[in-house]
Short mmCIF file of N, CA and C in Angstrom, two decimals:
data_model
loop_
_atom_site.label_atom_id
_atom_site.label_comp_id
_atom_site.label_asym_id
_atom_site.label_seq_id
_atom_site.Cartn_x
_atom_site.Cartn_y
_atom_site.Cartn_z
N MET A 1 45.70 -34.63 1.36
CA MET A 1 46.03 -35.08 2.70
C MET A 1 46.34 -33.86 3.57
N SER A 2 45.81 -33.86 4.79
CA SER A 2 46.05 -32.71 5.66
C SER A 2 47.16 -33.00 6.65
N ARG A 3 47.73 -31.93 7.16
CA ARG A 3 48.84 -32.02 8.12
C ARG A 3 48.39 -31.43 9.45
N ASN A 4 49.18 -31.66 10.49
CA ASN A 4 48.90 -31.09 11.80
C ASN A 4 49.88 -29.95 12.07
N PRO A 5 49.36 -28.77 12.41
CA PRO A 5 50.26 -27.67 12.78
C PRO A 5 50.73 -27.87 14.23
N GLU A 6 51.80 -27.18 14.61
CA GLU A 6 52.24 -27.23 16.00
C GLU A 6 51.21 -26.50 16.86
N VAL A 7 50.85 -27.12 17.98
CA VAL A 7 49.86 -26.55 18.89
C VAL A 7 50.48 -26.44 20.28
N LEU A 8 50.49 -25.22 20.84
CA LEU A 8 51.00 -25.00 22.18
C LEU A 8 49.81 -24.77 23.10
N TRP A 9 49.86 -25.32 24.33
CA TRP A 9 48.74 -25.13 25.24
C TRP A 9 49.20 -24.72 26.63
N ALA A 10 48.33 -23.97 27.30
CA ALA A 10 48.53 -23.56 28.68
C ALA A 10 47.14 -23.45 29.29
N GLN A 11 47.06 -23.34 30.62
CA GLN A 11 45.75 -23.23 31.25
C GLN A 11 45.77 -22.30 32.45
N ARG A 12 44.58 -21.86 32.80
CA ARG A 12 44.28 -21.19 34.05
C ARG A 12 43.11 -21.97 34.64
N SER A 13 42.67 -21.62 35.82
CA SER A 13 41.60 -22.38 36.44
C SER A 13 40.30 -22.30 35.64
N ASP A 14 40.13 -21.21 34.89
CA ASP A 14 38.87 -21.03 34.15
C ASP A 14 39.00 -21.18 32.63
N LYS A 15 40.23 -21.26 32.10
CA LYS A 15 40.40 -21.31 30.65
C LYS A 15 41.56 -22.20 30.23
N VAL A 16 41.50 -22.62 28.98
CA VAL A 16 42.60 -23.30 28.31
C VAL A 16 42.98 -22.41 27.13
N TYR A 17 44.29 -22.27 26.92
CA TYR A 17 44.79 -21.45 25.82
C TYR A 17 45.51 -22.35 24.82
N LEU A 18 45.11 -22.26 23.56
CA LEU A 18 45.78 -23.00 22.49
C LEU A 18 46.34 -21.98 21.51
N THR A 19 47.60 -22.16 21.14
CA THR A 19 48.24 -21.32 20.13
C THR A 19 48.64 -22.23 18.98
N VAL A 20 48.06 -22.00 17.82
CA VAL A 20 48.34 -22.81 16.63
C VAL A 20 49.36 -22.05 15.79
N ALA A 21 50.55 -22.63 15.64
CA ALA A 21 51.62 -21.99 14.89
C ALA A 21 51.41 -22.27 13.40
N LEU A 22 50.81 -21.32 12.72
CA LEU A 22 50.51 -21.48 11.30
C LEU A 22 50.53 -20.10 10.63
N PRO A 23 51.71 -19.67 10.14
CA PRO A 23 51.84 -18.34 9.55
C PRO A 23 50.95 -18.15 8.32
N ASP A 24 50.38 -16.97 8.21
CA ASP A 24 49.59 -16.57 7.04
C ASP A 24 48.48 -17.55 6.68
N ALA A 25 47.83 -18.12 7.68
CA ALA A 25 46.75 -19.09 7.43
C ALA A 25 45.51 -18.41 6.86
N LYS A 26 44.76 -19.17 6.06
CA LYS A 26 43.52 -18.68 5.46
C LYS A 26 42.42 -19.69 5.75
N ASP A 27 41.18 -19.29 5.55
CA ASP A 27 40.02 -20.16 5.70
C ASP A 27 40.05 -20.91 7.04
N ILE A 28 40.23 -20.16 8.10
CA ILE A 28 40.35 -20.75 9.43
C ILE A 28 38.96 -21.08 9.98
N THR A 29 38.81 -22.31 10.46
CA THR A 29 37.57 -22.75 11.08
C THR A 29 37.89 -23.35 12.44
N VAL A 30 37.18 -22.87 13.47
CA VAL A 30 37.35 -23.39 14.82
C VAL A 30 35.99 -23.82 15.32
N LYS A 31 35.91 -25.06 15.87
CA LYS A 31 34.66 -25.56 16.44
C LYS A 31 34.88 -25.90 17.90
N CYS A 32 33.98 -25.44 18.75
CA CYS A 32 34.00 -25.78 20.17
C CYS A 32 32.64 -26.36 20.53
N GLU A 33 32.62 -27.54 21.11
CA GLU A 33 31.36 -28.17 21.50
C GLU A 33 31.38 -28.43 23.01
N PRO A 34 30.21 -28.37 23.64
CA PRO A 34 30.11 -28.43 25.10
C PRO A 34 30.81 -29.64 25.76
N GLU A 35 30.79 -30.79 25.12
CA GLU A 35 31.39 -31.97 25.74
C GLU A 35 32.92 -31.98 25.69
N GLY A 36 33.52 -30.87 25.24
CA GLY A 36 34.97 -30.74 25.24
C GLY A 36 35.62 -31.02 23.90
N PHE A 37 34.84 -31.10 22.85
CA PHE A 37 35.39 -31.31 21.51
C PHE A 37 35.89 -29.97 20.97
N PHE A 38 37.14 -29.97 20.46
CA PHE A 38 37.70 -28.78 19.83
C PHE A 38 38.21 -29.20 18.47
N GLY A 39 37.79 -28.50 17.43
CA GLY A 39 38.23 -28.80 16.08
C GLY A 39 38.81 -27.56 15.42
N PHE A 40 39.84 -27.76 14.60
CA PHE A 40 40.52 -26.67 13.92
C PHE A 40 40.84 -27.10 12.50
N SER A 41 40.65 -26.20 11.55
CA SER A 41 41.12 -26.43 10.19
C SER A 41 41.48 -25.10 9.56
N ALA A 42 42.45 -25.14 8.66
CA ALA A 42 42.90 -23.93 7.96
C ALA A 42 43.68 -24.34 6.72
N VAL A 43 43.92 -23.37 5.87
CA VAL A 43 44.73 -23.58 4.67
C VAL A 43 46.01 -22.79 4.84
N GLY A 44 47.14 -23.45 4.64
CA GLY A 44 48.45 -22.81 4.79
C GLY A 44 48.77 -21.91 3.61
N VAL A 45 49.89 -21.23 3.71
CA VAL A 45 50.30 -20.24 2.72
C VAL A 45 50.51 -20.87 1.34
N GLN A 46 50.89 -22.13 1.28
CA GLN A 46 51.11 -22.79 -0.01
C GLN A 46 49.92 -23.65 -0.44
N GLY A 47 48.76 -23.43 0.19
CA GLY A 47 47.54 -24.12 -0.19
C GLY A 47 47.35 -25.49 0.47
N GLU A 48 48.25 -25.89 1.36
CA GLU A 48 48.11 -27.18 2.02
C GLU A 48 47.08 -27.09 3.15
N SER A 49 46.38 -28.19 3.40
CA SER A 49 45.37 -28.24 4.46
C SER A 49 45.99 -28.64 5.78
N PHE A 50 45.57 -27.97 6.83
CA PHE A 50 45.99 -28.30 8.19
C PHE A 50 44.73 -28.49 9.02
N ASP A 51 44.70 -29.55 9.82
CA ASP A 51 43.57 -29.70 10.73
C ASP A 51 43.92 -30.64 11.87
N PHE A 52 43.14 -30.52 12.94
CA PHE A 52 43.25 -31.43 14.07
C PHE A 52 41.97 -31.33 14.89
N THR A 53 41.70 -32.37 15.65
CA THR A 53 40.60 -32.37 16.60
C THR A 53 41.13 -32.85 17.93
N LEU A 54 40.60 -32.28 19.00
CA LEU A 54 41.01 -32.65 20.34
C LEU A 54 39.77 -32.95 21.17
N GLN A 55 39.84 -34.00 21.96
CA GLN A 55 38.81 -34.26 22.96
C GLN A 55 39.40 -33.80 24.29
N LEU A 56 39.02 -32.60 24.71
CA LEU A 56 39.58 -32.01 25.91
C LEU A 56 39.14 -32.77 27.16
N LEU A 57 39.90 -32.63 28.23
CA LEU A 57 39.65 -33.38 29.45
C LEU A 57 38.26 -33.14 30.03
N GLY A 58 37.80 -31.90 29.98
CA GLY A 58 36.49 -31.60 30.57
C GLY A 58 35.60 -30.83 29.63
N PRO A 59 34.35 -30.62 30.07
CA PRO A 59 33.41 -29.85 29.25
C PRO A 59 33.80 -28.37 29.18
N ILE A 60 33.38 -27.73 28.10
CA ILE A 60 33.70 -26.33 27.86
C ILE A 60 32.43 -25.53 27.53
N VAL A 61 32.55 -24.21 27.53
CA VAL A 61 31.44 -23.33 27.19
C VAL A 61 31.69 -22.79 25.79
N PRO A 62 30.97 -23.29 24.78
CA PRO A 62 31.24 -22.87 23.39
C PRO A 62 31.16 -21.35 23.19
N GLN A 63 30.23 -20.66 23.88
CA GLN A 63 30.12 -19.21 23.73
C GLN A 63 31.33 -18.50 24.33
N GLY A 64 32.06 -19.17 25.20
CA GLY A 64 33.23 -18.58 25.83
C GLY A 64 34.52 -18.87 25.10
N CYS A 65 34.43 -19.42 23.91
CA CYS A 65 35.62 -19.71 23.10
C CYS A 65 35.86 -18.54 22.16
N LYS A 66 37.08 -17.98 22.24
CA LYS A 66 37.42 -16.84 21.39
C LYS A 66 38.67 -17.15 20.60
N THR A 67 38.72 -16.65 19.39
CA THR A 67 39.85 -16.89 18.50
C THR A 67 40.41 -15.56 18.02
N ASN A 68 41.74 -15.43 18.08
CA ASN A 68 42.43 -14.25 17.56
C ASN A 68 43.41 -14.72 16.49
N VAL A 69 43.26 -14.19 15.29
CA VAL A 69 44.12 -14.58 14.19
C VAL A 69 45.22 -13.54 14.02
N GLY A 70 46.46 -13.99 14.10
CA GLY A 70 47.60 -13.11 13.89
C GLY A 70 48.32 -13.50 12.61
N LEU A 71 49.40 -12.83 12.32
CA LEU A 71 50.16 -13.14 11.10
C LEU A 71 50.89 -14.47 11.20
N ARG A 72 51.35 -14.82 12.41
CA ARG A 72 52.15 -16.04 12.56
C ARG A 72 51.44 -17.17 13.27
N ASN A 73 50.33 -16.86 13.97
CA ASN A 73 49.64 -17.92 14.69
C ASN A 73 48.18 -17.57 14.94
N ILE A 74 47.44 -18.57 15.39
CA ILE A 74 46.04 -18.41 15.74
C ILE A 74 45.94 -18.77 17.22
N ARG A 75 45.37 -17.87 18.01
CA ARG A 75 45.27 -18.11 19.45
C ARG A 75 43.81 -18.32 19.82
N CYS A 76 43.58 -19.39 20.56
CA CYS A 76 42.23 -19.73 20.99
C CYS A 76 42.17 -19.73 22.51
N SER A 77 41.18 -19.05 23.03
CA SER A 77 40.91 -19.02 24.46
C SER A 77 39.62 -19.81 24.65
N ILE A 78 39.69 -20.89 25.43
CA ILE A 78 38.56 -21.80 25.59
C ILE A 78 38.12 -21.77 27.05
N GLN A 79 36.87 -21.40 27.28
CA GLN A 79 36.37 -21.32 28.65
C GLN A 79 35.95 -22.69 29.15
N LYS A 80 36.46 -23.07 30.32
CA LYS A 80 36.07 -24.33 30.95
C LYS A 80 34.66 -24.17 31.54
N GLU A 81 33.89 -25.25 31.50
CA GLU A 81 32.56 -25.20 32.09
C GLU A 81 32.64 -25.05 33.61
N GLU A 82 33.56 -25.78 34.21
CA GLU A 82 33.76 -25.69 35.66
C GLU A 82 35.16 -25.19 35.94
N LYS A 83 35.23 -24.24 36.85
CA LYS A 83 36.53 -23.69 37.23
C LYS A 83 37.32 -24.77 37.96
N GLY A 84 38.59 -24.91 37.61
CA GLY A 84 39.45 -25.91 38.24
C GLY A 84 40.60 -26.27 37.32
N TRP A 85 41.63 -26.85 37.91
CA TRP A 85 42.82 -27.19 37.14
C TRP A 85 42.71 -28.59 36.59
N TRP A 86 42.99 -28.72 35.30
CA TRP A 86 43.00 -30.03 34.66
C TRP A 86 44.39 -30.63 34.82
N LYS A 87 44.46 -31.93 35.07
CA LYS A 87 45.76 -32.58 35.22
C LYS A 87 46.44 -32.81 33.88
N ARG A 88 45.68 -32.71 32.81
CA ARG A 88 46.22 -32.81 31.46
C ARG A 88 45.25 -32.13 30.49
N LEU A 89 45.64 -31.96 29.26
CA LEU A 89 44.80 -31.30 28.27
C LEU A 89 43.71 -32.21 27.72
N LEU A 90 44.07 -33.44 27.40
CA LEU A 90 43.16 -34.33 26.70
C LEU A 90 42.50 -35.36 27.61
N LYS A 91 41.32 -35.81 27.20
CA LYS A 91 40.59 -36.83 27.96
C LYS A 91 41.37 -38.15 27.97
N SER A 92 41.96 -38.48 26.86
CA SER A 92 42.73 -39.72 26.74
C SER A 92 43.96 -39.66 27.64
N GLU A 93 44.26 -40.78 28.30
CA GLU A 93 45.44 -40.83 29.16
C GLU A 93 46.71 -41.17 28.39
N GLU A 94 46.55 -41.44 27.09
CA GLU A 94 47.71 -41.73 26.26
C GLU A 94 48.55 -40.47 26.07
N LYS A 95 49.80 -40.67 25.71
CA LYS A 95 50.68 -39.53 25.42
C LYS A 95 50.09 -38.74 24.25
N PRO A 96 50.02 -37.41 24.38
CA PRO A 96 49.45 -36.61 23.29
C PRO A 96 50.30 -36.69 22.02
N ALA A 97 49.69 -36.35 20.91
CA ALA A 97 50.39 -36.34 19.63
C ALA A 97 51.61 -35.42 19.72
N PRO A 98 52.66 -35.71 18.95
CA PRO A 98 53.90 -34.91 19.04
C PRO A 98 53.74 -33.45 18.64
N TYR A 99 52.69 -33.10 17.94
CA TYR A 99 52.51 -31.70 17.55
C TYR A 99 51.88 -30.86 18.67
N ILE A 100 51.47 -31.49 19.79
CA ILE A 100 50.89 -30.78 20.92
C ILE A 100 51.95 -30.64 22.00
N LYS A 101 52.25 -29.38 22.37
CA LYS A 101 53.31 -29.11 23.34
C LYS A 101 52.83 -28.08 24.37
N VAL A 102 53.48 -28.07 25.51
CA VAL A 102 53.16 -27.09 26.55
C VAL A 102 53.73 -25.73 26.14
N ASP A 103 52.94 -24.70 26.34
CA ASP A 103 53.37 -23.33 26.07
C ASP A 103 53.97 -22.77 27.36
N TRP A 104 55.27 -22.96 27.55
CA TRP A 104 55.93 -22.55 28.78
C TRP A 104 55.93 -21.04 28.97
N ASN A 105 55.79 -20.27 27.88
CA ASN A 105 55.73 -18.82 28.00
C ASN A 105 54.44 -18.35 28.67
N LYS A 106 53.39 -19.14 28.58
CA LYS A 106 52.11 -18.76 29.17
C LYS A 106 51.73 -19.64 30.35
N TRP A 107 52.53 -20.64 30.63
CA TRP A 107 52.18 -21.60 31.68
C TRP A 107 52.17 -20.93 33.05
N CYS A 108 51.25 -21.35 33.88
CA CYS A 108 51.13 -20.85 35.24
C CYS A 108 50.75 -22.03 36.12
N ASP A 109 51.49 -22.23 37.21
CA ASP A 109 51.13 -23.29 38.14
C ASP A 109 49.91 -22.88 38.95
N GLU A 110 49.21 -23.86 39.45
CA GLU A 110 47.98 -23.61 40.19
C GLU A 110 48.19 -22.63 41.34
N ASP A 111 49.26 -22.81 42.12
CA ASP A 111 49.48 -21.92 43.25
C ASP A 111 50.04 -20.57 42.84
N ASP A 112 50.47 -20.41 41.59
CA ASP A 112 50.99 -19.13 41.12
C ASP A 112 49.92 -18.28 40.45
N GLU A 113 48.75 -18.85 40.21
CA GLU A 113 47.72 -18.14 39.44
C GLU A 113 47.33 -16.82 40.08
N GLU A 114 47.15 -16.78 41.39
CA GLU A 114 46.73 -15.56 42.07
C GLU A 114 47.77 -14.45 41.92
N SER A 115 49.06 -14.81 42.01
CA SER A 115 50.10 -13.78 42.04
C SER A 115 50.61 -13.38 40.67
N SER A 116 50.34 -14.16 39.64
CA SER A 116 50.87 -13.82 38.32
C SER A 116 49.97 -12.81 37.62
N SER A 117 50.53 -12.15 36.62
CA SER A 117 49.69 -11.27 35.82
C SER A 117 48.78 -12.20 35.05
N ASP A 118 47.52 -12.10 35.30
CA ASP A 118 46.56 -13.09 34.81
C ASP A 118 46.34 -12.99 33.32
N LEU A 119 46.49 -14.09 32.65
CA LEU A 119 46.24 -14.17 31.21
C LEU A 119 44.73 -14.16 30.96
N ALA A 120 43.94 -14.26 32.02
CA ALA A 120 42.49 -14.27 31.86
C ALA A 120 42.01 -12.97 31.24
N SER A 121 42.78 -11.90 31.38
CA SER A 121 42.39 -10.65 30.75
C SER A 121 42.88 -10.60 29.31
N ASP A 122 43.24 -11.76 28.77
CA ASP A 122 43.77 -11.85 27.41
C ASP A 122 42.79 -11.36 26.37
N ASP A 123 41.51 -11.50 26.64
CA ASP A 123 40.53 -11.14 25.63
C ASP A 123 40.58 -9.65 25.32
N ASP A 124 41.03 -8.86 26.28
CA ASP A 124 41.16 -7.43 26.07
C ASP A 124 42.62 -7.02 25.94
N ASN A 125 43.51 -7.96 26.00
CA ASN A 125 44.94 -7.68 26.02
C ASN A 125 45.52 -7.75 24.61
N PRO A 126 45.92 -6.63 24.03
CA PRO A 126 46.45 -6.64 22.68
C PRO A 126 47.69 -7.52 22.54
N GLU A 127 48.48 -7.65 23.61
CA GLU A 127 49.67 -8.49 23.54
C GLU A 127 49.29 -9.94 23.27
N TYR A 128 48.18 -10.38 23.88
CA TYR A 128 47.74 -11.75 23.67
C TYR A 128 47.10 -11.89 22.29
N ALA A 129 46.31 -10.88 21.92
CA ALA A 129 45.57 -10.96 20.67
C ALA A 129 46.49 -10.88 19.45
N GLU A 130 47.46 -10.03 19.48
CA GLU A 130 48.33 -9.83 18.33
C GLU A 130 49.78 -9.87 18.75
N ASP A 131 50.31 -11.03 18.97
CA ASP A 131 51.72 -11.17 19.35
C ASP A 131 52.48 -11.66 18.14
N ASP A 132 52.60 -10.79 17.15
CA ASP A 132 53.20 -11.21 15.89
C ASP A 132 54.63 -10.74 15.72
N GLU A 133 55.23 -10.24 16.77
CA GLU A 133 56.63 -9.84 16.69
C GLU A 133 57.49 -11.09 16.64
N SER A 134 58.70 -10.93 16.17
CA SER A 134 59.64 -12.05 16.18
C SER A 134 59.89 -12.49 17.60
N SER A 135 59.97 -13.78 17.82
CA SER A 135 60.14 -14.29 19.17
C SER A 135 61.61 -14.47 19.52
N ASP A 136 62.51 -13.93 18.69
CA ASP A 136 63.94 -14.10 18.95
C ASP A 136 64.34 -13.60 20.32
N GLY A 137 63.78 -12.47 20.77
CA GLY A 137 64.19 -11.90 22.04
C GLY A 137 63.18 -12.15 23.15
N GLU A 138 62.16 -12.99 22.89
CA GLU A 138 61.15 -13.23 23.90
C GLU A 138 61.76 -13.82 25.15
N GLY A 139 61.35 -13.31 26.27
CA GLY A 139 61.82 -13.83 27.53
C GLY A 139 63.18 -13.31 27.93
N MET A 140 63.78 -12.47 27.10
CA MET A 140 65.10 -11.94 27.41
C MET A 140 64.93 -10.65 28.20
N LEU A 141 65.78 -10.46 29.18
CA LEU A 141 65.78 -9.23 29.94
C LEU A 141 66.80 -8.28 29.34
N TYR A 142 66.49 -7.00 29.38
CA TYR A 142 67.45 -6.00 28.91
C TYR A 142 68.42 -5.74 30.05
N LEU A 143 69.68 -5.95 29.81
CA LEU A 143 70.71 -5.65 30.79
C LEU A 143 71.60 -4.57 30.21
N PRO A 144 71.70 -3.43 30.90
CA PRO A 144 72.52 -2.34 30.36
C PRO A 144 74.00 -2.72 30.37
N ASP A 145 74.74 -2.08 29.52
CA ASP A 145 76.19 -2.29 29.47
C ASP A 145 76.78 -1.61 30.70
N LEU A 146 77.19 -2.39 31.69
CA LEU A 146 77.67 -1.83 32.96
C LEU A 146 78.92 -0.99 32.79
N GLU A 147 79.74 -1.35 31.81
CA GLU A 147 80.96 -0.59 31.59
C GLU A 147 80.63 0.84 31.20
N LYS A 148 79.66 0.99 30.28
CA LYS A 148 79.27 2.33 29.84
C LYS A 148 78.49 3.06 30.92
N ALA A 149 77.81 2.29 31.77
CA ALA A 149 77.00 2.91 32.83
C ALA A 149 77.85 3.28 34.03
N GLY A 150 79.16 3.09 33.95
CA GLY A 150 80.03 3.46 35.05
C GLY A 150 80.18 2.37 36.08
N GLY A 151 79.94 1.14 35.66
CA GLY A 151 80.04 0.01 36.59
C GLY A 151 81.50 -0.32 36.84
N ASN A 152 81.75 -1.39 37.54
CA ASN A 152 83.10 -1.81 37.89
C ASN A 152 83.81 -2.29 36.64
N THR A 153 84.76 -1.54 36.18
CA THR A 153 85.48 -1.90 34.96
C THR A 153 86.88 -2.41 35.28
N GLY A 154 87.18 -2.47 36.55
CA GLY A 154 88.51 -2.90 36.93
C GLY A 154 89.49 -1.73 36.97
N THR A 155 89.01 -0.54 36.67
CA THR A 155 89.87 0.64 36.70
C THR A 155 89.98 1.15 38.13
N PRO A 156 91.21 1.56 38.53
CA PRO A 156 91.36 2.10 39.87
C PRO A 156 90.46 3.31 40.07
N GLY A 157 89.85 3.38 41.21
CA GLY A 157 88.98 4.52 41.52
C GLY A 157 87.53 4.32 41.07
N ALA A 158 87.27 3.28 40.28
CA ALA A 158 85.91 3.03 39.83
C ALA A 158 85.10 2.48 41.00
N PRO A 159 83.83 2.84 41.09
CA PRO A 159 83.02 2.34 42.21
C PRO A 159 82.89 0.83 42.16
N LYS A 160 82.89 0.20 43.30
CA LYS A 160 82.75 -1.26 43.40
C LYS A 160 81.32 -1.57 43.82
N TYR A 161 80.72 -2.56 43.20
CA TYR A 161 79.32 -2.92 43.51
C TYR A 161 79.27 -4.21 44.26
#
């Protein structure tokens, strides 16, 4: 019996991005068909089978589908046949399966696409291709220790900001 891995998705006007959370996967197979069919299968670290199929909202370009295999996940970039924003990932209007979730780290609103650093260059972007670092600090900003940097420590004569 096969299981479903967690799948995160995000989009741009020209692509859909799927990240399959499956550490140390083997025998990975990805199928993209023009009518919007996407299929995935792999074997997990303990020999268990994982697979899923999705009927995407719109048609896709199979030659424009790229897969990057990392240590902790598999990332798929799927080219849409027609440029434009999809109102949802799947053709079905039913609620998607619980293993499919929005990838808020990569999400971009339609009006933000022009101004954001475009993930469309992901195919050449090593950060997108191999993001196998621990995600514990992802999205965190580095804030220096203001006390050591001479910030306001409450001491008389210290500069006030």
